[in-house]
Amino acid sequence: MAEQKTMLQTEIRADGVTYLLAQDQDLDELKRRIEEAITTAGTFVDFVVVGNRQVSLLVTPRSQVSIARATVLFDARDTGDVEFPYGGHYDLL
């Protein structure tokens, strides 16, 4: 039996909403931008999620953000290239 490829997937949970980061996202840089944003009255922090879609998250000093990582099956579509999105609302049906 062939061995399955895996990848590390990062989940950001902000104020109760979960975002799965695209594979090319620099987690350390994203953490730094979130930390900077909470020192302001509110700043948008941009990142790319699975499906190659861009998210702009308004982060304020009152925002609650958590990060979790897990090993999942490899998905070659998860490139972080917003010019080639995949999936959508209908995939949830």
mmCIF file of N, CA, C and O in Angstrom:
data_model
loop_
_atom_site.group_PDB
_atom_site.id
_atom_site.type_symbol
_atom_site.label_atom_id
_atom_site.label_comp_id
_atom_site.label_asym_id
_atom_site.label_seq_id
_atom_site.Cartn_x
_atom_site.Cartn_y
_atom_site.Cartn_z
ATOM 1 N N MET A 1 0.841 -1.177 0.000
ATOM 2 C CA MET A 1 0.000 0.000 0.000
ATOM 3 C C MET A 1 0.887 1.242 0.000
ATOM 4 O O MET A 1 1.846 1.332 0.752
ATOM 5 N N ALA A 2 0.567 2.206 -0.848
ATOM 6 C CA ALA A 2 1.362 3.425 -0.969
ATOM 7 C C ALA A 2 1.150 4.321 0.249
ATOM 8 O O ALA A 2 0.042 4.422 0.786
ATOM 9 N N GLU A 3 2.229 4.960 0.654
ATOM 10 C CA GLU A 3 2.146 5.879 1.786
ATOM 11 C C GLU A 3 1.478 7.178 1.348
ATOM 12 O O GLU A 3 1.784 7.709 0.282
ATOM 13 N N GLN A 4 0.552 7.689 2.156
ATOM 14 C CA GLN A 4 -0.147 8.926 1.818
ATOM 15 C C GLN A 4 0.693 10.130 2.215
ATOM 16 O O GLN A 4 1.323 10.139 3.270
ATOM 17 N N LYS A 5 0.667 11.155 1.360
ATOM 18 C CA LYS A 5 1.385 12.384 1.656
ATOM 19 C C LYS A 5 0.557 13.233 2.619
ATOM 20 O O LYS A 5 -0.681 13.255 2.533
ATOM 21 N N THR A 6 1.237 13.910 3.517
ATOM 22 C CA THR A 6 0.554 14.782 4.466
ATOM 23 C C THR A 6 1.156 16.181 4.409
ATOM 24 O O THR A 6 2.203 16.400 3.794
ATOM 25 N N MET A 7 0.489 17.106 5.064
ATOM 26 C CA MET A 7 0.977 18.483 5.175
ATOM 27 C C MET A 7 0.512 19.030 6.515
ATOM 28 O O MET A 7 -0.421 18.505 7.129
ATOM 29 N N LEU A 8 1.165 20.064 6.961
ATOM 30 C CA LEU A 8 0.809 20.714 8.215
ATOM 31 C C LEU A 8 -0.189 21.826 7.911
ATOM 32 O O LEU A 8 0.075 22.692 7.069
ATOM 33 N N GLN A 9 -1.345 21.785 8.554
ATOM 34 C CA GLN A 9 -2.388 22.791 8.326
ATOM 35 C C GLN A 9 -2.530 23.650 9.575
ATOM 36 O O GLN A 9 -2.574 23.141 10.688
ATOM 37 N N THR A 10 -2.606 24.966 9.367
ATOM 38 C CA THR A 10 -2.714 25.914 10.472
ATOM 39 C C THR A 10 -4.113 26.501 10.500
ATOM 40 O O THR A 10 -4.621 26.970 9.486
ATOM 41 N N GLU A 11 -4.716 26.470 11.686
ATOM 42 C CA GLU A 11 -6.054 27.012 11.904
ATOM 43 C C GLU A 11 -5.935 28.263 12.767
ATOM 44 O O GLU A 11 -5.324 28.234 13.832
ATOM 45 N N ILE A 12 -6.495 29.352 12.277
ATOM 46 C CA ILE A 12 -6.590 30.597 13.046
ATOM 47 C C ILE A 12 -8.043 30.734 13.468
ATOM 48 O O ILE A 12 -8.952 30.645 12.636
ATOM 49 N N ARG A 13 -8.281 30.944 14.742
ATOM 50 C CA ARG A 13 -9.638 31.186 15.241
ATOM 51 C C ARG A 13 -9.646 32.596 15.800
ATOM 52 O O ARG A 13 -8.910 32.900 16.733
ATOM 53 N N ALA A 14 -10.475 33.455 15.210
ATOM 54 C CA ALA A 14 -10.543 34.858 15.618
ATOM 55 C C ALA A 14 -11.987 35.205 15.952
ATOM 56 O O ALA A 14 -12.865 35.113 15.091
ATOM 57 N N ASP A 15 -12.205 35.570 17.201
ATOM 58 C CA ASP A 15 -13.540 35.960 17.664
ATOM 59 C C ASP A 15 -14.603 34.938 17.254
ATOM 60 O O ASP A 15 -15.689 35.292 16.797
ATOM 61 N N GLY A 16 -14.270 33.657 17.375
ATOM 62 C CA GLY A 16 -15.226 32.592 17.122
ATOM 63 C C GLY A 16 -15.318 32.114 15.690
ATOM 64 O O GLY A 16 -16.069 31.196 15.394
ATOM 65 N N VAL A 17 -14.577 32.719 14.772
ATOM 66 C CA VAL A 17 -14.597 32.314 13.367
ATOM 67 C C VAL A 17 -13.280 31.610 13.051
ATOM 68 O O VAL A 17 -12.209 32.112 13.401
ATOM 69 N N THR A 18 -13.362 30.462 12.390
ATOM 70 C CA THR A 18 -12.178 29.669 12.079
ATOM 71 C C THR A 18 -11.745 29.879 10.636
ATOM 72 O O THR A 18 -12.570 29.884 9.724
ATOM 73 N N TYR A 19 -10.428 30.045 10.446
ATOM 74 C CA TYR A 19 -9.816 30.192 9.132
ATOM 75 C C TYR A 19 -8.692 29.176 9.025
ATOM 76 O O TYR A 19 -7.854 29.095 9.922
ATOM 77 N N LEU A 20 -8.661 28.398 7.941
ATOM 78 C CA LEU A 20 -7.566 27.475 7.679
ATOM 79 C C LEU A 20 -6.606 28.159 6.716
ATOM 80 O O LEU A 20 -6.978 28.501 5.590
ATOM 81 N N LEU A 21 -5.374 28.368 7.154
ATOM 82 C CA LEU A 21 -4.405 29.081 6.331
ATOM 83 C C LEU A 21 -3.937 28.261 5.147
ATOM 84 O O LEU A 21 -3.749 27.046 5.251
ATOM 85 N N ALA A 22 -3.705 28.946 4.027
ATOM 86 C CA ALA A 22 -3.087 28.307 2.863
ATOM 87 C C ALA A 22 -1.649 27.943 3.225
ATOM 88 O O ALA A 22 -1.042 28.537 4.126
ATOM 89 N N GLN A 23 -1.088 26.989 2.520
ATOM 90 C CA GLN A 23 0.220 26.444 2.861
ATOM 91 C C GLN A 23 1.360 27.449 2.785
ATOM 92 O O GLN A 23 2.330 27.330 3.514
ATOM 93 N N ASP A 24 1.276 28.439 1.928
ATOM 94 C CA ASP A 24 2.413 29.344 1.769
ATOM 95 C C ASP A 24 2.428 30.495 2.773
ATOM 96 O O ASP A 24 3.301 31.349 2.717
ATOM 97 N N GLN A 25 1.493 30.545 3.702
ATOM 98 C CA GLN A 25 1.421 31.648 4.653
ATOM 99 C C GLN A 25 2.534 31.537 5.703
ATOM 100 O O GLN A 25 2.758 30.476 6.269
ATOM 101 N N ASP A 26 3.216 32.643 5.924
ATOM 102 C CA ASP A 26 4.299 32.713 6.916
ATOM 103 C C ASP A 26 3.659 32.940 8.287
ATOM 104 O O ASP A 26 3.232 34.049 8.604
ATOM 105 N N LEU A 27 3.596 31.892 9.099
ATOM 106 C CA LEU A 27 2.906 31.970 10.383
ATOM 107 C C LEU A 27 3.573 32.957 11.322
ATOM 108 O O LEU A 27 2.884 33.726 12.009
ATOM 109 N N ASP A 28 4.886 32.984 11.373
ATOM 110 C CA ASP A 28 5.575 33.924 12.258
ATOM 111 C C ASP A 28 5.280 35.371 11.875
ATOM 112 O O ASP A 28 5.035 36.221 12.737
ATOM 113 N N GLU A 29 5.256 35.653 10.577
ATOM 114 C CA GLU A 29 4.939 37.001 10.092
ATOM 115 C C GLU A 29 3.486 37.354 10.417
ATOM 116 O O GLU A 29 3.180 38.471 10.841
ATOM 117 N N LEU A 30 2.571 36.415 10.247
ATOM 118 C CA LEU A 30 1.166 36.657 10.559
ATOM 119 C C LEU A 30 0.979 36.931 12.049
ATOM 120 O O LEU A 30 0.255 37.856 12.429
ATOM 121 N N LYS A 31 1.643 36.173 12.893
ATOM 122 C CA LYS A 31 1.580 36.418 14.339
ATOM 123 C C LYS A 31 2.069 37.827 14.662
ATOM 124 O O LYS A 31 1.460 38.542 15.462
ATOM 125 N N ARG A 32 3.173 38.225 14.028
ATOM 126 C CA ARG A 32 3.731 39.559 14.269
ATOM 127 C C ARG A 32 2.722 40.641 13.868
ATOM 128 O O ARG A 32 2.501 41.604 14.610
ATOM 129 N N ARG A 33 2.073 40.467 12.719
ATOM 130 C CA ARG A 33 1.094 41.467 12.270
ATOM 131 C C ARG A 33 -0.129 41.517 13.179
ATOM 132 O O ARG A 33 -0.680 42.588 13.429
ATOM 133 N N ILE A 34 -0.547 40.358 13.696
ATOM 134 C CA ILE A 34 -1.670 40.337 14.641
ATOM 135 C C ILE A 34 -1.281 41.040 15.933
ATOM 136 O O ILE A 34 -2.048 41.845 16.473
ATOM 137 N N GLU A 35 -0.082 40.757 16.428
ATOM 138 C CA GLU A 35 0.392 41.418 17.649
ATOM 139 C C GLU A 35 0.474 42.928 17.469
ATOM 140 O O GLU A 35 0.104 43.692 18.363
ATOM 141 N N GLU A 36 0.939 43.377 16.306
ATOM 142 C CA GLU A 36 0.994 44.816 16.021
ATOM 143 C C GLU A 36 -0.413 45.412 15.967
ATOM 144 O O GLU A 36 -0.640 46.517 16.458
ATOM 145 N N ALA A 37 -1.340 44.695 15.368
ATOM 146 C CA ALA A 37 -2.697 45.203 15.201
ATOM 147 C C ALA A 37 -3.394 45.426 16.539
ATOM 148 O O ALA A 37 -4.170 46.373 16.680
ATOM 149 N N ILE A 38 -3.131 44.582 17.527
ATOM 150 C CA ILE A 38 -3.824 44.757 18.805
ATOM 151 C C ILE A 38 -3.300 45.953 19.593
ATOM 152 O O ILE A 38 -3.919 46.345 20.565
ATOM 153 N N THR A 39 -2.207 46.537 19.144
ATOM 154 C CA THR A 39 -1.694 47.741 19.808
ATOM 155 C C THR A 39 -2.330 49.007 19.237
ATOM 156 O O THR A 39 -2.029 50.102 19.683
ATOM 157 N N THR A 40 -3.210 48.841 18.238
ATOM 158 C CA THR A 40 -3.891 49.981 17.618
ATOM 159 C C THR A 40 -5.368 49.949 18.001
ATOM 160 O O THR A 40 -5.833 49.009 18.643
ATOM 161 N N ALA A 41 -6.110 50.953 17.546
ATOM 162 C CA ALA A 41 -7.559 50.958 17.762
ATOM 163 C C ALA A 41 -8.234 49.892 16.905
ATOM 164 O O ALA A 41 -9.331 49.438 17.212
ATOM 165 N N GLY A 42 -7.559 49.465 15.854
ATOM 166 C CA GLY A 42 -8.061 48.427 14.951
ATOM 167 C C GLY A 42 -7.337 48.508 13.629
ATOM 168 O O GLY A 42 -7.191 49.592 13.074
ATOM 169 N N THR A 43 -6.870 47.375 13.144
ATOM 170 C CA THR A 43 -6.144 47.306 11.880
ATOM 171 C C THR A 43 -6.544 46.028 11.153
ATOM 172 O O THR A 43 -6.696 44.979 11.781
ATOM 173 N N PHE A 44 -6.700 46.128 9.830
ATOM 174 C CA PHE A 44 -6.962 44.936 9.043
ATOM 175 C C PHE A 44 -5.670 44.162 8.839
ATOM 176 O O PHE A 44 -4.636 44.736 8.514
ATOM 177 N N VAL A 45 -5.748 42.850 9.041
ATOM 178 C CA VAL A 45 -4.634 41.939 8.795
ATOM 179 C C VAL A 45 -5.077 41.007 7.671
ATOM 180 O O VAL A 45 -6.104 40.346 7.780
ATOM 181 N N ASP A 46 -4.308 40.980 6.577
ATOM 182 C CA ASP A 46 -4.651 40.168 5.408
ATOM 183 C C ASP A 46 -3.882 38.852 5.426
ATOM 184 O O ASP A 46 -2.710 38.807 5.811
ATOM 185 N N PHE A 47 -4.546 37.782 4.979
ATOM 186 C CA PHE A 47 -3.897 36.491 4.810
ATOM 187 C C PHE A 47 -4.712 35.661 3.827
ATOM 188 O O PHE A 47 -5.834 36.015 3.481
ATOM 189 N N VAL A 48 -4.119 34.557 3.351
ATOM 190 C CA VAL A 48 -4.771 33.689 2.373
ATOM 191 C C VAL A 48 -5.145 32.383 3.063
ATOM 192 O O VAL A 48 -4.353 31.820 3.819
ATOM 193 N N VAL A 49 -6.374 31.919 2.784
ATOM 194 C CA VAL A 49 -6.885 30.697 3.407
ATOM 195 C C VAL A 49 -6.960 29.575 2.383
ATOM 196 O O VAL A 49 -6.823 29.802 1.176
ATOM 197 N N VAL A 50 -7.199 28.357 2.880
ATOM 198 C CA VAL A 50 -7.393 27.200 2.009
ATOM 199 C C VAL A 50 -8.493 27.533 1.011
ATOM 200 O O VAL A 50 -9.527 28.093 1.379
ATOM 201 N N GLY A 51 -8.268 27.200 -0.234
ATOM 202 C CA GLY A 51 -9.168 27.588 -1.311
ATOM 203 C C GLY A 51 -8.580 28.748 -2.091
ATOM 204 O O GLY A 51 -9.155 29.223 -3.046
ATOM 205 N N ASN A 52 -7.395 29.218 -1.625
ATOM 206 C CA ASN A 52 -6.677 30.322 -2.260
ATOM 207 C C ASN A 52 -7.529 31.596 -2.299
ATOM 208 O O ASN A 52 -7.599 32.288 -3.308
ATOM 209 N N ARG A 53 -8.171 31.882 -1.166
ATOM 210 C CA ARG A 53 -8.993 33.084 -1.037
ATOM 211 C C ARG A 53 -8.378 34.010 0.003
ATOM 212 O O ARG A 53 -7.916 33.557 1.044
ATOM 213 N N GLN A 54 -8.398 35.302 -0.303
ATOM 214 C CA GLN A 54 -7.821 36.285 0.609
ATOM 215 C C GLN A 54 -8.852 36.723 1.642
ATOM 216 O O GLN A 54 -10.019 36.928 1.319
ATOM 217 N N VAL A 55 -8.397 36.854 2.889
ATOM 218 C CA VAL A 55 -9.229 37.316 3.999
ATOM 219 C C VAL A 55 -8.594 38.580 4.563
ATOM 220 O O VAL A 55 -7.377 38.667 4.698
ATOM 221 N N SER A 56 -9.415 39.557 4.887
ATOM 222 C CA SER A 56 -8.990 40.753 5.613
ATOM 223 C C SER A 56 -9.717 40.730 6.945
ATOM 224 O O SER A 56 -10.937 40.878 6.992
ATOM 225 N N LEU A 57 -8.963 40.525 8.006
ATOM 226 C CA LEU A 57 -9.523 40.386 9.347
ATOM 227 C C LEU A 57 -9.247 41.657 10.144
ATOM 228 O O LEU A 57 -8.086 42.062 10.277
ATOM 229 N N LEU A 58 -10.308 42.295 10.658
ATOM 230 C CA LEU A 58 -10.134 43.473 11.498
ATOM 231 C C LEU A 58 -9.750 43.010 12.898
ATOM 232 O O LEU A 58 -10.525 42.332 13.570
ATOM 233 N N VAL A 59 -8.540 43.343 13.313
ATOM 234 C CA VAL A 59 -8.024 42.949 14.625
ATOM 235 C C VAL A 59 -7.965 44.188 15.506
ATOM 236 O O VAL A 59 -7.418 45.221 15.107
ATOM 237 N N THR A 60 -8.546 44.099 16.696
ATOM 238 C CA THR A 60 -8.567 45.201 17.656
ATOM 239 C C THR A 60 -7.999 44.707 18.986
ATOM 240 O O THR A 60 -7.784 43.504 19.152
ATOM 241 N N PRO A 61 -7.787 45.608 19.938
ATOM 242 C CA PRO A 61 -7.320 45.163 21.250
ATOM 243 C C PRO A 61 -8.285 44.187 21.939
ATOM 244 O O PRO A 61 -7.890 43.455 22.837
ATOM 245 N N ARG A 62 -9.536 44.153 21.510
ATOM 246 C CA ARG A 62 -10.525 43.255 22.118
ATOM 247 C C ARG A 62 -10.646 41.912 21.391
ATOM 248 O O ARG A 62 -11.381 41.032 21.827
ATOM 249 N N SER A 63 -9.932 41.757 20.284
ATOM 250 C CA SER A 63 -10.001 40.515 19.509
ATOM 251 C C SER A 63 -9.389 39.359 20.294
ATOM 252 O O SER A 63 -8.424 39.527 21.026
ATOM 253 N N GLN A 64 -9.980 38.189 20.099
ATOM 254 C CA GLN A 64 -9.438 36.959 20.674
ATOM 255 C C GLN A 64 -8.990 36.074 19.523
ATOM 256 O O GLN A 64 -9.798 35.719 18.663
ATOM 257 N N VAL A 65 -7.701 35.744 19.499
ATOM 258 C CA VAL A 65 -7.131 34.964 18.396
ATOM 259 C C VAL A 65 -6.394 33.765 18.971
ATOM 260 O O VAL A 65 -5.615 33.904 19.913
ATOM 261 N N SER A 66 -6.645 32.579 18.399
ATOM 262 C CA SER A 66 -5.886 31.384 18.780
ATOM 263 C C SER A 66 -5.395 30.715 17.502
ATOM 264 O O SER A 66 -5.966 30.878 16.423
ATOM 265 N N ILE A 67 -4.317 29.936 17.649
ATOM 266 C CA ILE A 67 -3.705 29.256 16.508
ATOM 267 C C ILE A 67 -3.500 27.798 16.876
ATOM 268 O O ILE A 67 -3.009 27.489 17.962
ATOM 269 N N ALA A 68 -3.883 26.906 15.965
ATOM 270 C CA ALA A 68 -3.682 25.467 16.168
ATOM 271 C C ALA A 68 -3.115 24.892 14.882
ATOM 272 O O ALA A 68 -3.402 25.372 13.783
ATOM 273 N N ARG A 69 -2.292 23.844 15.015
ATOM 274 C CA ARG A 69 -1.705 23.189 13.842
ATOM 275 C C ARG A 69 -1.989 21.699 13.913
ATOM 276 O O ARG A 69 -1.995 21.113 14.996
ATOM 277 N N ALA A 70 -2.222 21.098 12.737
ATOM 278 C CA ALA A 70 -2.503 19.663 12.669
ATOM 279 C C ALA A 70 -1.968 19.104 11.360
ATOM 280 O O ALA A 70 -1.886 19.818 10.353
ATOM 281 N N THR A 71 -1.632 17.841 11.365
ATOM 282 C CA THR A 71 -1.211 17.151 10.153
ATOM 283 C C THR A 71 -2.450 16.610 9.459
ATOM 284 O O THR A 71 -3.277 15.936 10.074
ATOM 285 N N VAL A 72 -2.582 16.939 8.163
ATOM 286 C CA VAL A 72 -3.733 16.515 7.368
ATOM 287 C C VAL A 72 -3.238 15.907 6.055
ATOM 288 O O VAL A 72 -2.060 16.031 5.715
ATOM 289 N N LEU A 73 -4.133 15.284 5.297
ATOM 290 C CA LEU A 73 -3.761 14.750 3.992
ATOM 291 C C LEU A 73 -3.350 15.880 3.053
ATOM 292 O O LEU A 73 -3.937 16.967 3.070
ATOM 293 N N PHE A 74 -2.356 15.633 2.249
ATOM 294 C CA PHE A 74 -1.823 16.615 1.308
ATOM 295 C C PHE A 74 -2.871 16.972 0.262
ATOM 296 O O PHE A 74 -3.570 16.103 -0.264
ATOM 297 N N ASP A 75 -2.984 18.259 -0.066
ATOM 298 C CA ASP A 75 -3.876 18.750 -1.120
ATOM 299 C C ASP A 75 -3.046 19.635 -2.040
ATOM 300 O O ASP A 75 -2.668 20.749 -1.666
ATOM 301 N N ALA A 76 -2.742 19.144 -3.224
ATOM 302 C CA ALA A 76 -1.880 19.867 -4.164
ATOM 303 C C ALA A 76 -2.488 21.189 -4.622
ATOM 304 O O ALA A 76 -1.775 22.072 -5.092
ATOM 305 N N ARG A 77 -3.809 21.365 -4.477
ATOM 306 C CA ARG A 77 -4.450 22.627 -4.880
ATOM 307 C C ARG A 77 -4.132 23.761 -3.919
ATOM 308 O O ARG A 77 -4.250 24.926 -4.264
ATOM 309 N N ASP A 78 -3.733 23.443 -2.691
ATOM 310 C CA ASP A 78 -3.534 24.444 -1.637
ATOM 311 C C ASP A 78 -2.185 25.132 -1.813
ATOM 312 O O ASP A 78 -1.218 24.839 -1.141
ATOM 313 N N THR A 79 -2.157 26.075 -2.772
ATOM 314 C CA THR A 79 -0.910 26.770 -3.108
ATOM 315 C C THR A 79 -0.845 28.181 -2.541
ATOM 316 O O THR A 79 0.216 28.783 -2.516
ATOM 317 N N GLY A 80 -1.983 28.736 -2.149
ATOM 318 C CA GLY A 80 -2.028 30.110 -1.662
ATOM 319 C C GLY A 80 -2.101 31.135 -2.777
ATOM 320 O O GLY A 80 -2.084 32.331 -2.526
ATOM 321 N N ASP A 81 -2.198 30.698 -4.024
ATOM 322 C CA ASP A 81 -2.250 31.598 -5.175
ATOM 323 C C ASP A 81 -3.681 32.087 -5.374
ATOM 324 O O ASP A 81 -4.537 31.345 -5.857
ATOM 325 N N VAL A 82 -3.950 33.343 -4.999
ATOM 326 C CA VAL A 82 -5.310 33.878 -5.078
ATOM 327 C C VAL A 82 -5.803 34.028 -6.520
ATOM 328 O O VAL A 82 -6.985 34.234 -6.745
ATOM 329 N N GLU A 83 -4.908 33.906 -7.500
ATOM 330 C CA GLU A 83 -5.313 33.946 -8.905
ATOM 331 C C GLU A 83 -5.973 32.633 -9.338
ATOM 332 O O GLU A 83 -6.600 32.565 -10.383
ATOM 333 N N PHE A 84 -5.810 31.571 -8.531
ATOM 334 C CA PHE A 84 -6.375 30.262 -8.851
ATOM 335 C C PHE A 84 -7.143 29.703 -7.655
ATOM 336 O O PHE A 84 -6.727 28.712 -7.055
ATOM 337 N N PRO A 85 -8.280 30.344 -7.308
ATOM 338 C CA PRO A 85 -9.074 29.827 -6.173
ATOM 339 C C PRO A 85 -9.742 28.509 -6.539
ATOM 340 O O PRO A 85 -9.927 28.187 -7.713
ATOM 341 N N TYR A 86 -10.097 27.767 -5.542
ATOM 342 C CA TYR A 86 -10.826 26.516 -5.739
ATOM 343 C C TYR A 86 -11.815 26.352 -4.604
ATOM 344 O O TYR A 86 -11.704 26.996 -3.570
ATOM 345 N N GLY A 87 -12.783 25.472 -4.806
ATOM 346 C CA GLY A 87 -13.798 25.261 -3.781
ATOM 347 C C GLY A 87 -14.776 26.413 -3.761
ATOM 348 O O GLY A 87 -14.728 27.323 -4.557
ATOM 349 N N GLY A 88 -15.681 26.333 -2.823
ATOM 350 C CA GLY A 88 -16.668 27.392 -2.699
ATOM 351 C C GLY A 88 -17.813 26.953 -1.821
ATOM 352 O O GLY A 88 -17.787 25.868 -1.233
ATOM 353 N N HIS A 89 -18.810 27.781 -1.713
ATOM 354 C CA HIS A 89 -19.943 27.498 -0.857
ATOM 355 C C HIS A 89 -20.656 26.213 -1.258
ATOM 356 O O HIS A 89 -21.146 25.482 -0.427
ATOM 357 N N TYR A 90 -20.703 25.915 -2.543
ATOM 358 C CA TYR A 90 -21.414 24.729 -2.999
ATOM 359 C C TYR A 90 -20.673 23.441 -2.631
ATOM 360 O O TYR A 90 -21.259 22.382 -2.618
ATOM 361 N N ASP A 91 -19.377 23.528 -2.340
ATOM 362 C CA ASP A 91 -18.625 22.344 -1.919
ATOM 363 C C ASP A 91 -19.085 21.842 -0.558
ATOM 364 O O ASP A 91 -18.824 20.712 -0.190
ATOM 365 N N LEU A 92 -19.756 22.688 0.204
ATOM 366 C CA LEU A 92 -20.209 22.316 1.536
ATOM 367 C C LEU A 92 -21.492 21.492 1.504
ATOM 368 O O LEU A 92 -21.883 20.906 2.496
ATOM 369 N N LEU A 93 -22.174 21.468 0.362
ATOM 370 C CA LEU A 93 -23.442 20.740 0.236
ATOM 371 C C LEU A 93 -23.216 19.263 0.102
ATOM 372 O O LEU A 93 -22.269 18.764 -0.343
#
